[in-house]
Structure formats: structure tokens, C-alpha cells
């Protein structure tokens, strides 16, 4: 079960143009393309006649023609032409999904179209800030349920073992975590004071010596994360500490799109508050982050297998408080949605 009344990332806008682009979101096959006015269109990827995917057909202006018998659909999913002459059956239509482009990503609304409001798309505070640099990477296919990745992104501890050579350091093993429930998700965070910077950050921060480090791990419903890393010269950090002019901040954005119960498309990019136009730095960050995310991918695909074929119970630890809270609340939202749908169907 997934939360349906929510925006999910369907793809990078740079990948979706004139061609019919197949994607699967929440188990539903969707045909994406860009209309002549620049809008992104998402249609159910199945002709209602014999269910040939529309992506196997042709784009004709702002319509899509089925490759089997030529039934033609407009951007609202309505059939505007059918073979054989006569009236077009009223049931000749495909579902149209609201789409919206933001942050170079195409977002798709999987629930009731009347509730789709682009203002509800995840807010990114420094996206257009010229003082901040950005690095992006290609989406990754994860062989696991999206909630395992949400768990991972509410779990600052795993870096000590999974990312030993990049994000991890000894303080990440056992410094206590704080869990906060927000209106739209969960935050797990901690400060580690007067520690050596972890290997990846040592390469990019602009100061020498020890640092105070903050790990802010936040996931919002249904599966969108901001991981904020703060590195500031030792003695200048802490909950209310004024930040130093050399403070390095990296915001890592992570968007999980469920493909099925056991597959996830993972979209990510990072914003940083230093050297915004330094292409070499962007490249280095993309490559290093990707390597680290590959480490997550390898672990999570094995966790997926382990959890789905377990022959003894698994256990939870105090470090799981954040992920468990997130899962509980999301499940309550999914249940509530299903209840409303059932009432409307009565
Ligand atoms: Fe990780």
C-alpha cells in the first residue's frame, strides 16, 4: 500500500521531451511526454482497447496514437479518434495524472486529481540561491522497498559502517540521536563536538583542524529526504551556536519513488554553500556521493532479501526510533486515505 495523494518524482525533466517515455510509479505504468506548450503530461500507459502500452505507439502533436489500431488520446486522456467510423465509446479514455516540473524534476500526483496542488511539492530553500552550488547524478534503481531507503535516511548511525571511507567517523558510532516529529515527517539529528572531519568532508570543507559536525536527517511523507551536513570549526557549533564564516553546509536531497513493493527509483542532488561555480568540485561531489549511495544500494538490496525471507524475528534498537515513527505515521496516513476512498465508494 502506498500513499496516493502525494507528489512523487517521475523523472528528470531533461529526460522527458517529445518522445513517449515509460515510467512505473506505485506499480502503475505511465506514459510521459512534454506537450507543445511545455507542460508535462502523464497518461495511463495502456490503450483501453487491447491494453497495448501507449508508449509503443506514436506521438502526433499533442495526441498519442495507439500502435495497434490507431485510437488517439489527447492530453486529458480522452479518446478523440477510434477506427471503424461511428461514435467513440464513452469508456474510451485513459487516466491522466497531474504533472508539474520543479527543481529540474517532473513530479506526478498519484491520487485524486482534484487534490493536486503544486504548492505542496517539497520546498528547497536554497535551490535558486546564486551563492550555493549544485551537483546532480543519474537516478538509481534500488532493489528494495522505498521504506528501507527512508529508514536509511533517518539513520545517521549507519554511516559508521556503510560509509567508513566517506561520511563515517568514530563519533558516528555512538553519539546519541534526537528524534523530532514534525507536521510533515520526522527529523533525527545530533551534534558531534570537536571531532576530525570525516574523509569525504575533509576534501571539501574550507578550514583546517577539528570541527563540530551536525547530522540532520529528515524524511517527509511520502518519501522525500533532506540530509543536512554542517561542519564548522571546533568550538563554533552546537544547538544554538552561532555559525562561523567558514561553516560548510551540504544539503543532500533524496526523493524515493516506489516502482513496486520491492523496487525504488532514487533521485538525488546536493546543494552546498561554498564555491557555487566550481565545476570540478561539483564533479568530485557527484562522484563521491554516488559511490557512497552505491554502498547503500548494495546493503539495502541484501536487507530486502533478508527481511522478506527471514526465518527468525528481527529486532529493533533505540537507533530505530526515528524510522519507526516515520513508518507508523505514514501507515496511519495510508489507512486514513483508504478509509476515505472506501466511504466515497459507498
Ligand atoms: Fe547511506
XYZ file of C-alpha atoms and ligand atoms in Angstrom:
347
model
C 0.000 0.000 0.000
C 1.250 3.474 -0.856
C 0.172 7.000 -0.035
C -1.651 8.104 -3.167
C -2.496 11.738 -2.518
C 1.105 12.852 -2.801
C 3.626 14.125 -5.329
C 6.303 11.669 -6.423
C 9.242 12.236 -8.741
C 8.557 10.677 -12.149
C 11.854 11.658 -13.787
C 14.405 14.333 -14.553
C 12.744 16.927 -16.794
C 15.829 16.784 -19.056
C 14.972 13.139 -19.856
C 11.359 13.787 -20.820
C 10.675 15.533 -24.106
C 8.892 14.781 -27.395
C 9.275 11.019 -27.143
C 6.854 8.835 -25.229
C 8.677 7.953 -22.030
C 7.554 4.920 -19.982
C 7.807 5.033 -16.196
C 6.283 2.947 -13.428
C 5.169 4.679 -10.238
C 3.399 2.848 -7.375
C 3.084 -0.145 -9.690
C 1.250 1.859 -12.369
C 2.639 2.129 -15.892
C 2.612 5.721 -17.122
C 3.359 7.306 -20.488
C 5.113 10.660 -20.035
C 5.842 13.341 -22.593
C 6.132 17.083 -22.938
C 3.252 18.832 -24.689
C 3.864 21.574 -27.250
C 3.128 24.288 -24.659
C 5.859 22.850 -22.394
C 3.550 21.129 -19.914
C 4.444 17.619 -18.809
C 1.717 15.060 -19.491
C 1.258 11.718 -17.739
C -1.207 9.214 -19.192
C -2.040 5.666 -18.153
C 0.210 3.593 -20.365
C -2.416 1.210 -21.729
C -4.854 1.676 -24.593
C -8.344 0.775 -23.272
C -8.964 -1.397 -26.349
C -6.384 -4.207 -26.085
C -4.044 -2.676 -23.492
C -1.073 -2.112 -25.749
C 1.108 0.412 -23.897
C 0.671 3.872 -25.429
C 4.459 4.215 -25.257
C 4.554 1.540 -28.007
C 2.530 3.905 -30.207
C 3.256 7.322 -31.721
C 3.206 10.897 -30.665
C 1.093 13.008 -33.047
C 1.297 16.653 -31.995
C -0.391 16.839 -28.616
C -2.058 13.462 -29.024
C -0.857 9.885 -28.684
C -1.848 7.270 -31.239
C -2.041 3.629 -30.202
C 0.305 1.429 -32.234
C -2.280 -1.346 -32.637
C -5.481 0.255 -34.063
C -4.767 3.958 -34.002
C -7.044 5.011 -31.135
C -5.885 8.531 -30.401
C -5.814 10.233 -26.989
C -5.468 13.874 -26.046
C -3.524 15.298 -23.088
C -6.537 14.793 -20.807
C -6.612 11.091 -21.715
C -9.812 11.389 -23.760
C -10.036 9.308 -26.939
C -10.522 11.725 -29.845
C -10.389 9.207 -32.663
C -11.180 5.493 -32.986
C -11.182 3.242 -36.047
C -14.234 1.841 -37.804
C -16.264 5.030 -38.067
C -19.208 5.762 -35.829
C -19.279 7.021 -32.283
C -16.292 6.886 -29.957
C -17.330 4.806 -26.897
C -17.555 6.954 -23.751
C -15.301 4.457 -21.963
C -12.536 5.089 -24.498
C -10.234 7.063 -22.241
C -7.084 6.626 -20.190
C -6.313 8.066 -16.808
C -4.428 11.401 -16.847
C -2.090 12.128 -13.920
C -1.364 15.739 -12.881
C 2.326 16.550 -13.502
C 4.422 19.558 -12.545
C 8.030 20.497 -13.151
C 10.115 21.818 -10.256
C 13.853 21.685 -9.441
C 14.609 20.024 -12.806
C 12.344 17.133 -11.820
C 8.934 16.126 -13.114
C 6.557 15.475 -10.224
C 3.471 13.333 -10.619
C 0.333 13.187 -8.456
C -0.892 9.623 -7.989
C -4.132 10.265 -6.111
C -7.325 12.244 -6.602
C -6.511 14.858 -9.295
C -8.817 17.391 -7.603
C -6.432 17.467 -4.625
C -3.234 18.034 -6.638
C -1.638 21.335 -5.624
C 1.906 22.097 -6.865
C 2.362 24.293 -3.776
C 2.577 21.024 -1.803
C 5.767 19.925 -3.597
C 8.795 19.598 -1.300
C 10.289 23.032 -0.545
C 14.007 23.548 -1.219
C 15.194 26.741 0.366
C 18.467 27.483 -1.446
C 17.710 25.992 -4.855
C 17.837 29.354 -6.637
C 20.427 30.930 -4.348
C 23.391 32.022 -6.533
C 25.685 31.615 -3.529
C 25.028 27.869 -3.462
C 26.441 25.254 -5.836
C 24.652 22.142 -7.042
C 25.718 18.681 -8.137
C 23.412 16.078 -9.589
C 23.628 12.446 -10.533
C 21.592 9.987 -12.567
C 18.683 8.303 -10.802
C 19.483 4.940 -9.267
C 17.405 1.767 -9.335
C 17.223 0.190 -5.883
C 16.176 -3.426 -5.412
C 14.290 -2.703 -2.220
C 11.081 -1.257 -0.851
C 11.259 2.542 -0.647
C 10.729 2.433 3.126
C 14.083 0.719 3.588
C 15.669 3.771 1.983
C 13.534 6.056 4.183
C 14.816 4.082 7.208
C 18.368 4.601 5.952
C 17.845 8.343 5.600
C 16.580 8.591 9.183
C 19.573 6.653 10.438
C 22.703 8.789 10.907
C 24.465 5.851 12.569
C 24.789 3.609 9.512
C 27.486 5.862 8.023
C 29.967 4.454 10.582
C 29.770 1.009 8.986
C 28.412 1.513 5.459
C 30.354 4.678 4.556
C 33.523 4.222 6.584
C 35.685 5.803 3.864
C 33.474 8.835 3.175
C 30.759 10.020 5.602
C 31.637 7.883 8.627
C 33.932 8.545 11.590
C 34.197 7.072 15.067
C 31.844 9.663 16.628
C 29.075 8.475 14.305
C 29.077 5.091 16.054
C 27.596 6.098 19.368
C 26.837 9.814 19.795
C 23.179 9.875 20.965
C 20.450 10.840 18.489
C 17.495 13.169 18.945
C 14.191 12.388 17.258
C 11.650 15.090 16.440
C 8.277 14.556 14.808
C 7.252 17.428 12.528
C 3.967 18.152 10.740
C 5.217 16.500 7.569
C 7.775 13.955 8.687
C 10.497 13.050 11.157
C 13.925 14.532 11.944
C 16.776 12.630 13.554
C 19.802 14.733 14.418
C 22.888 15.103 16.569
C 25.934 17.284 17.038
C 29.383 15.741 17.381
C 31.751 18.194 19.001
C 35.454 18.699 18.386
C 35.955 15.771 16.040
C 38.094 15.204 12.997
C 36.099 15.739 9.784
C 35.031 12.502 8.062
C 37.077 11.656 4.915
C 34.651 12.963 2.246
C 34.103 16.272 4.021
C 37.800 16.743 4.750
C 38.275 17.111 0.987
C 35.647 19.813 0.551
C 35.422 21.947 3.681
C 37.423 25.154 3.644
C 39.122 25.055 7.041
C 41.797 23.022 8.827
C 41.673 21.205 12.120
C 38.852 19.688 14.113
C 35.212 20.521 13.590
C 31.816 20.424 15.225
C 29.623 18.307 12.993
C 25.857 18.174 12.718
C 23.963 15.357 11.060
C 20.384 16.413 10.329
C 18.429 13.555 8.776
C 14.882 14.432 7.818
C 12.343 12.481 5.784
C 8.976 13.909 4.809
C 5.930 11.934 3.689
C 5.689 10.008 1.455
C 9.456 9.527 0.955
C 11.446 12.727 0.432
C 14.569 13.458 2.438
C 16.832 16.345 3.249
C 20.103 15.333 4.827
C 21.857 18.467 6.070
C 25.536 18.193 6.999
C 27.106 21.071 8.897
C 30.839 21.273 9.530
C 32.030 24.254 11.490
C 35.397 24.937 13.189
C 35.549 23.222 16.597
C 34.001 25.432 19.273
C 31.594 27.240 16.918
C 28.849 24.584 16.623
C 26.190 23.188 18.928
C 22.439 23.562 19.163
C 22.433 27.338 19.488
C 25.998 28.058 18.472
C 26.485 30.974 16.108
C 27.907 29.559 12.905
C 31.324 30.632 11.710
C 32.092 32.297 8.353
C 33.928 29.083 7.348
C 30.954 26.847 8.158
C 30.355 24.302 5.415
C 26.770 23.212 4.761
C 25.714 20.482 2.381
C 22.041 19.746 1.826
C 21.510 16.391 0.208
C 18.063 15.928 -1.343
C 16.806 12.409 -1.833
C 13.499 11.504 -3.477
C 12.283 7.933 -3.338
C 9.733 6.836 -5.913
C 8.229 3.405 -5.326
C 8.183 1.421 -8.561
C 6.733 -1.657 -6.875
C 6.795 -3.111 -3.364
C 10.376 -4.248 -3.929
C 11.844 -1.685 -6.352
C 12.543 2.018 -5.939
C 13.785 4.810 -8.193
C 16.108 7.034 -6.236
C 16.639 10.655 -7.345
C 19.172 12.863 -5.603
C 21.193 16.061 -5.772
C 23.207 18.165 -3.350
C 23.378 21.885 -2.670
C 26.411 23.411 -0.919
C 27.108 26.844 0.479
C 30.638 27.132 -0.961
C 32.286 27.628 -4.381
C 28.988 27.662 -6.300
C 30.587 27.809 -9.754
C 33.371 25.310 -9.152
C 32.574 22.571 -11.702
C 35.442 20.371 -10.529
C 34.070 20.436 -7.006
C 30.591 19.575 -8.294
C 32.024 16.646 -10.243
C 34.027 15.383 -7.281
C 30.980 15.626 -5.019
C 28.723 13.820 -7.502
C 31.224 11.007 -7.939
C 31.920 10.564 -4.232
C 28.259 10.772 -3.257
C 27.352 8.264 -5.929
C 29.993 5.843 -4.618
C 28.525 6.191 -1.124
C 24.966 5.699 -2.403
C 26.124 2.559 -4.222
C 27.210 1.291 -0.806
C 23.677 1.904 0.484
C 22.217 0.237 -2.564
C 24.288 -2.914 -2.041
C 23.342 -3.164 1.644
C 19.649 -2.410 1.112
C 19.165 -4.963 -1.641
C 20.526 -7.616 0.749
C 18.371 -6.238 3.600
C 15.321 -6.518 1.334
C 16.137 -10.156 0.660
C 16.958 -10.840 4.307
C 13.783 -9.244 5.665
C 11.487 -10.893 3.118
C 12.909 -14.383 3.627
C 13.645 -14.244 7.364
C 13.214 -17.439 9.330
C 13.542 -15.802 12.763
C 12.170 -12.476 14.064
C 14.169 -9.281 13.512
C 14.792 -6.877 16.386
C 14.689 -3.096 16.733
C 17.254 -0.948 18.556
C 16.971 2.517 20.160
C 18.577 3.981 16.983
C 15.472 2.835 15.065
C 13.146 5.225 16.926
C 13.103 7.780 14.066
C 12.457 5.324 11.217
C 9.772 3.520 13.232
C 7.989 6.784 13.985
C 8.064 7.713 10.315
C 6.656 4.351 9.276
C 3.903 4.469 11.898
C 2.694 7.907 10.872
C 2.892 7.151 7.141
C 0.915 3.939 7.669
C -1.740 5.912 9.583
C -1.966 8.356 6.659
C -2.277 5.489 4.170
C -5.010 3.858 6.281
C -6.892 7.132 6.556
C -6.719 7.635 2.809
C -8.046 4.124 2.187
C -10.907 4.775 4.624
C -11.900 7.999 2.837
C -11.769 6.209 -0.520
C -13.977 3.413 0.837
C -16.518 5.963 2.175
C -16.621 7.738 -1.185
C -17.174 4.414 -2.966
C -20.226 3.634 -0.743
Fe 23.974 5.840 3.473
